XYZ file of N, CA and C in Angstrom:
396
model
N 12.524 -7.193 19.303
C 11.369 -6.541 18.715
C 10.643 -5.717 19.766
N 10.608 -6.210 21.012
C 9.967 -5.454 22.081
C 10.619 -4.075 22.192
N 11.934 -4.066 22.088
C 12.667 -2.798 22.146
C 12.239 -1.883 21.006
N 12.021 -2.469 19.825
C 11.596 -1.693 18.661
C 10.259 -0.995 18.925
N 9.280 -1.731 19.481
C 7.971 -1.140 19.762
C 8.064 -0.059 20.823
N 8.948 -0.245 21.789
C 9.151 0.787 22.802
C 9.710 2.044 22.145
N 10.676 1.861 21.263
C 11.279 3.008 20.577
C 10.248 3.727 19.730
N 9.419 2.981 18.996
C 8.373 3.609 18.185
C 7.439 4.418 19.077
N 7.020 3.831 20.181
C 6.092 4.528 21.069
C 6.715 5.788 21.637
N 7.960 5.697 22.080
C 8.621 6.880 22.610
C 8.785 7.936 21.533
N 9.128 7.513 20.336
C 9.283 8.413 19.201
C 7.986 9.152 18.925
N 6.877 8.442 18.944
C 5.585 9.047 18.654
C 5.075 9.919 19.791
N 5.519 9.651 21.006
C 5.020 10.412 22.142
C 5.801 11.693 22.406
N 6.878 11.926 21.662
C 7.640 13.150 21.835
C 6.717 14.335 21.578
N 6.662 15.233 22.498
C 5.851 16.428 22.327
C 4.381 16.242 22.629
N 4.014 15.181 23.300
C 2.599 14.960 23.629
C 2.115 15.994 24.634
N 0.870 16.347 24.503
C 0.222 17.173 25.515
C -0.983 16.387 26.008
N -1.169 16.299 27.313
C -2.192 15.400 27.838
C -3.595 15.969 27.698
N -4.569 15.029 27.601
C -5.990 15.338 27.514
C -6.322 16.305 26.385
N -5.736 16.089 25.250
C -5.945 16.969 24.114
C -6.387 16.132 22.923
N -7.669 16.262 22.536
C -8.153 15.547 21.363
C -7.598 16.278 20.145
N -6.819 15.592 19.334
C -6.213 16.261 18.179
C -7.266 16.729 17.172
N -6.960 17.817 16.523
C -7.845 18.350 15.494
C -8.026 17.313 14.391
N -9.275 17.127 13.981
C -9.572 16.165 12.927
C -9.889 14.773 13.441
N -9.851 14.579 14.756
C -10.158 13.291 15.361
C -11.406 13.441 16.229
N -12.132 12.346 16.401
C -13.338 12.321 17.222
C -13.084 11.465 18.461
N -13.346 12.014 19.634
C -13.070 11.317 20.889
C -13.802 9.980 20.981
N -15.072 9.959 20.676
C -15.850 8.723 20.779
C -15.327 7.653 19.826
N -15.012 8.056 18.610
C -14.483 7.112 17.617
C -13.145 6.540 18.076
N -12.269 7.393 18.594
C -10.965 6.930 19.092
C -11.140 5.954 20.257
N -12.019 6.303 21.191
C -12.265 5.411 22.333
C -12.770 4.049 21.874
N -13.749 4.051 20.977
C -14.321 2.791 20.496
C -13.277 1.955 19.761
N -12.484 2.593 18.915
C -11.464 1.874 18.146
C -10.435 1.251 19.089
N -9.945 2.041 20.034
C -8.930 1.542 20.970
C -9.489 0.437 21.862
N -10.714 0.611 22.346
C -11.332 -0.423 23.185
C -11.519 -1.716 22.406
N -11.888 -1.608 21.133
C -12.066 -2.821 20.330
C -10.726 -3.517 20.103
N -9.658 -2.757 19.946
C -8.322 -3.342 19.777
C -7.915 -4.094 21.041
N -8.137 -3.496 22.188
C -7.816 -4.158 23.458
C -8.625 -5.452 23.597
N -9.894 -5.405 23.255
C -10.734 -6.609 23.327
C -10.218 -7.689 22.376
N -9.880 -7.310 21.160
C -9.360 -8.283 20.191
C -8.063 -8.915 20.688
N -7.164 -8.102 21.226
C -5.896 -8.626 21.737
C -6.123 -9.595 22.887
N -7.052 -9.252 23.770
C -7.322 -10.114 24.916
C -8.103 -11.361 24.546
N -8.682 -11.378 23.354
C -9.367 -12.576 22.838
C -8.509 -13.306 21.814
N -7.220 -12.977 21.809
C -6.241 -13.630 20.939
C -6.590 -13.526 19.452
N -7.155 -12.407 19.043
C -7.475 -12.161 17.635
C -6.445 -11.197 17.049
N -5.195 -11.636 17.089
C -4.077 -10.787 16.701
C -4.078 -10.439 15.218
N -4.500 -11.372 14.379
C -4.513 -11.088 12.945
C -5.416 -9.914 12.609
N -6.556 -9.830 13.289
C -7.464 -8.705 13.061
C -6.804 -7.387 13.444
N -6.109 -7.383 14.565
C -5.415 -6.169 15.003
C -4.282 -5.848 14.041
N -3.550 -6.860 13.638
C -2.401 -6.644 12.745
C -2.826 -5.972 11.438
N -3.996 -6.307 10.932
C -4.458 -5.685 9.685
C -4.758 -4.201 9.872
N -4.889 -3.750 11.115
C -5.145 -2.335 11.397
C -3.863 -1.500 11.426
N -2.702 -2.176 11.459
C -1.430 -1.457 11.426
C -1.226 -0.874 10.031
N -0.721 0.351 9.965
C -0.392 0.951 8.673
C 0.650 0.071 7.996
N 0.612 0.006 6.685
C 1.453 -0.941 5.935
C 2.943 -0.788 6.236
N 3.435 0.432 6.411
C 4.863 0.586 6.700
C 5.214 0.044 8.081
N 4.280 0.078 9.008
C 4.512 -0.492 10.334
C 4.503 -2.015 10.247
N 3.637 -2.567 9.393
C 3.601 -4.019 9.207
C 4.929 -4.543 8.675
N 5.635 -3.752 7.896
C 6.935 -4.203 7.390
C 8.002 -4.207 8.475
N 7.732 -3.489 9.577
C 8.707 -3.401 10.666
C 8.491 -4.449 11.748
N 7.262 -4.953 11.867
C 6.950 -5.935 12.905
C 6.016 -6.986 12.311
N 6.307 -8.234 12.574
C 5.469 -9.318 12.044
C 4.353 -9.649 13.027
N 3.342 -10.333 12.541
C 2.248 -10.753 13.413
C 2.767 -11.725 14.481
N 3.786 -12.498 14.150
C 4.382 -13.426 15.120
C 5.071 -12.656 16.250
N 5.741 -11.569 15.900
C 6.393 -10.750 16.928
C 5.356 -10.069 17.815
N 4.286 -9.590 17.215
C 3.200 -8.994 17.984
C 2.593 -10.038 18.922
N 2.387 -11.237 18.424
C 1.842 -12.330 19.226
C 2.736 -12.607 20.436
N 4.020 -12.650 20.237
C 4.974 -12.919 21.319
C 4.906 -11.829 22.391
N 4.855 -10.586 21.953
C 4.797 -9.459 22.890
C 3.527 -9.531 23.730
N 2.396 -9.741 23.067
C 1.113 -9.783 23.774
C 1.034 -10.997 24.691
N 1.389 -12.163 24.181
C 1.269 -13.374 24.998
C 2.210 -13.336 26.206
N 3.412 -12.780 26.028
C 4.332 -12.657 27.165
C 3.734 -11.781 28.263
N 3.116 -10.678 27.869
C 2.516 -9.772 28.856
C 1.307 -10.413 29.525
N 0.415 -10.999 28.731
C -0.800 -11.587 29.292
C -0.501 -12.788 30.185
N 0.587 -13.474 29.906
C 0.994 -14.599 30.747
C 1.303 -14.124 32.166
N 1.844 -12.934 32.291
C 2.214 -12.389 33.596
C 1.008 -11.814 34.338
N 0.122 -11.111 33.626
C -0.961 -10.385 34.301
C -2.298 -11.125 34.333
N -2.409 -12.209 33.597
C -3.623 -13.016 33.649
C -4.756 -12.490 32.785
N -5.923 -13.035 33.016
C -7.101 -12.745 32.200
C -7.587 -11.314 32.377
N -8.081 -10.764 31.288
C -8.644 -9.417 31.253
C -9.913 -9.345 32.086
N -10.057 -8.257 32.857
C -11.268 -8.032 33.638
C -12.045 -6.829 33.108
N -11.391 -5.663 33.062
C -12.086 -4.449 32.615
C -11.106 -3.326 32.305
N -11.604 -2.366 31.539
C -10.843 -1.144 31.280
C -11.140 -0.187 32.424
N -10.088 0.361 33.029
C -10.295 1.247 34.173
C -10.054 2.717 33.849
N -9.321 2.997 32.779
C -9.010 4.381 32.448
C -8.711 4.517 30.968
N -9.128 5.654 30.394
C -8.792 5.976 29.006
C -8.404 7.445 28.952
N -7.319 7.727 28.257
C -6.892 9.107 28.039
C -6.487 9.246 26.578
N -6.693 10.430 26.051
C -6.325 10.710 24.657
C -5.446 11.948 24.639
N -4.427 11.875 23.838
C -3.542 13.010 23.647
C -3.152 13.075 22.176
N -2.230 13.934 21.860
C -1.796 14.049 20.471
C -0.281 14.120 20.394
N 0.215 13.899 19.217
C 1.638 14.035 18.951
C 1.815 14.235 17.460
N 2.989 14.712 17.081
C 3.318 14.881 15.669
C 4.535 14.042 15.331
N 4.508 13.472 14.153
C 5.676 12.764 13.650
C 6.735 13.828 13.355
N 7.896 13.750 13.999
C 8.907 14.794 13.817
C 9.449 14.889 12.384
N 9.383 13.802 11.633
C 9.931 13.861 10.280
C 8.918 14.321 9.242
N 7.611 14.090 9.494
C 6.602 14.468 8.505
C 5.621 15.527 9.013
N 5.626 15.791 10.311
C 4.682 16.690 10.980
C 3.239 16.192 10.921
N 3.051 14.914 10.574
C 1.708 14.343 10.571
C 1.206 14.252 12.020
N -0.027 14.677 12.230
C -0.636 14.657 13.549
C -1.231 13.284 13.827
N -0.943 12.752 15.010
C -1.472 11.467 15.432
C -2.270 11.633 16.721
N -3.269 10.788 16.885
C -3.983 10.672 18.160
C -3.362 9.511 18.918
N -3.150 9.697 20.203
C -2.578 8.660 21.051
C -3.603 8.327 22.132
N -4.046 7.069 22.150
C -5.021 6.619 23.145
C -4.288 5.721 24.134
N -4.430 6.063 25.398
C -3.796 5.294 26.464
C -4.912 4.632 27.270
N -4.869 3.312 27.317
C -5.896 2.542 28.027
C -5.237 1.743 29.143
N -5.749 1.916 30.345
C -5.310 1.122 31.490
C -6.404 0.099 31.750
N -6.005 -1.173 31.844
C -6.994 -2.218 32.098
C -6.556 -3.094 33.255
N -7.566 -3.616 33.925
C -7.363 -4.502 35.065
C -7.378 -5.951 34.573
N -6.494 -6.745 35.144
C -6.400 -8.174 34.843
C -6.403 -8.943 36.157
N -6.521 -10.252 36.084
C -6.536 -11.085 37.302
C -5.354 -10.812 38.220
N -4.160 -10.700 37.640
C -2.947 -10.600 38.440
C -2.172 -9.307 38.216
N -2.851 -8.252 37.771
C -2.153 -6.991 37.566
C -2.892 -6.067 36.619
N -2.156 -5.087 36.135
C -2.711 -4.094 35.219
C -1.887 -4.086 33.937
N -2.510 -3.566 32.904
C -1.776 -3.334 31.662
C -2.097 -1.923 31.187
N -1.147 -1.341 30.479
C -1.347 -0.045 29.862
C -1.043 -0.189 28.383
N -2.052 0.082 27.568
C -1.902 0.048 26.116
C -1.757 1.480 25.631
N -0.767 1.730 24.834
C -0.591 3.030 24.188
C -0.690 2.774 22.695
N -1.747 3.315 22.086
C -2.023 3.056 20.674
C -2.113 4.393 19.949
N -1.275 4.565 18.930
C -1.270 5.800 18.149
C -1.951 5.551 16.815
N -2.802 6.504 16.422
C -3.576 6.403 15.182
C -3.299 7.599 14.278
N -3.316 7.332 12.962
C -3.328 8.434 12.012
C -4.786 8.811 11.761
N -5.024 9.794 10.900
C -6.404 10.251 10.674
C -7.271 9.206 9.990
N -6.653 8.204 9.350
C -7.408 7.099 8.755
C -7.694 5.998 9.779
N -7.307 6.246 11.027
C -7.458 5.309 12.142
C -6.662 4.020 11.956
N -5.556 4.126 11.226
C -4.609 3.015 11.153
C -3.676 3.130 12.355
N -3.243 1.993 12.869
C -2.301 1.998 13.991
C -0.916 2.347 13.459
N -0.345 3.419 14.031
C 1.003 3.829 13.623
C 2.006 3.696 14.776
N 1.510 3.318 15.943
C 2.367 3.077 17.082
C 1.623 2.230 18.097
N 2.332 1.314 18.729
C 1.701 0.419 19.695
C 2.710 0.056 20.765
N 2.247 0.076 22.007
C 3.088 -0.332 23.122
C 2.189 -0.880 24.213
N 2.602 -1.970 24.834
C 1.887 -2.505 25.996
C 2.867 -2.601 27.144
N 2.417 -2.138 28.296
C 3.274 -2.143 29.489
C 2.507 -2.819 30.604
């Protein structure tokens, strides 16, 4: 499943241009949404995050698989300390040409860093997710 999320993220990032707020999206809203997702994940509130995934994405990954991915990563890097960087870019779904906002958050942890890549549609549903 980890491979699946990597593939989705790479698929969604094709054609990204950096530091570009996509048309129809608000920078502050995207930042707040992504920061809240990172906080929820680090507080083990996976069900809340899972409900933010678009329904077709939910059929591809279960909440248990998401839990495994997150817990495996957090086990290595330790407790969350702070967000150190946020960047926003855009991408288009190659099959539908739907425009997505991609928020990349780098956060500091006790024993390392994490990078969250979260893609949103205009309804602010999660359409892509990757943690590194």
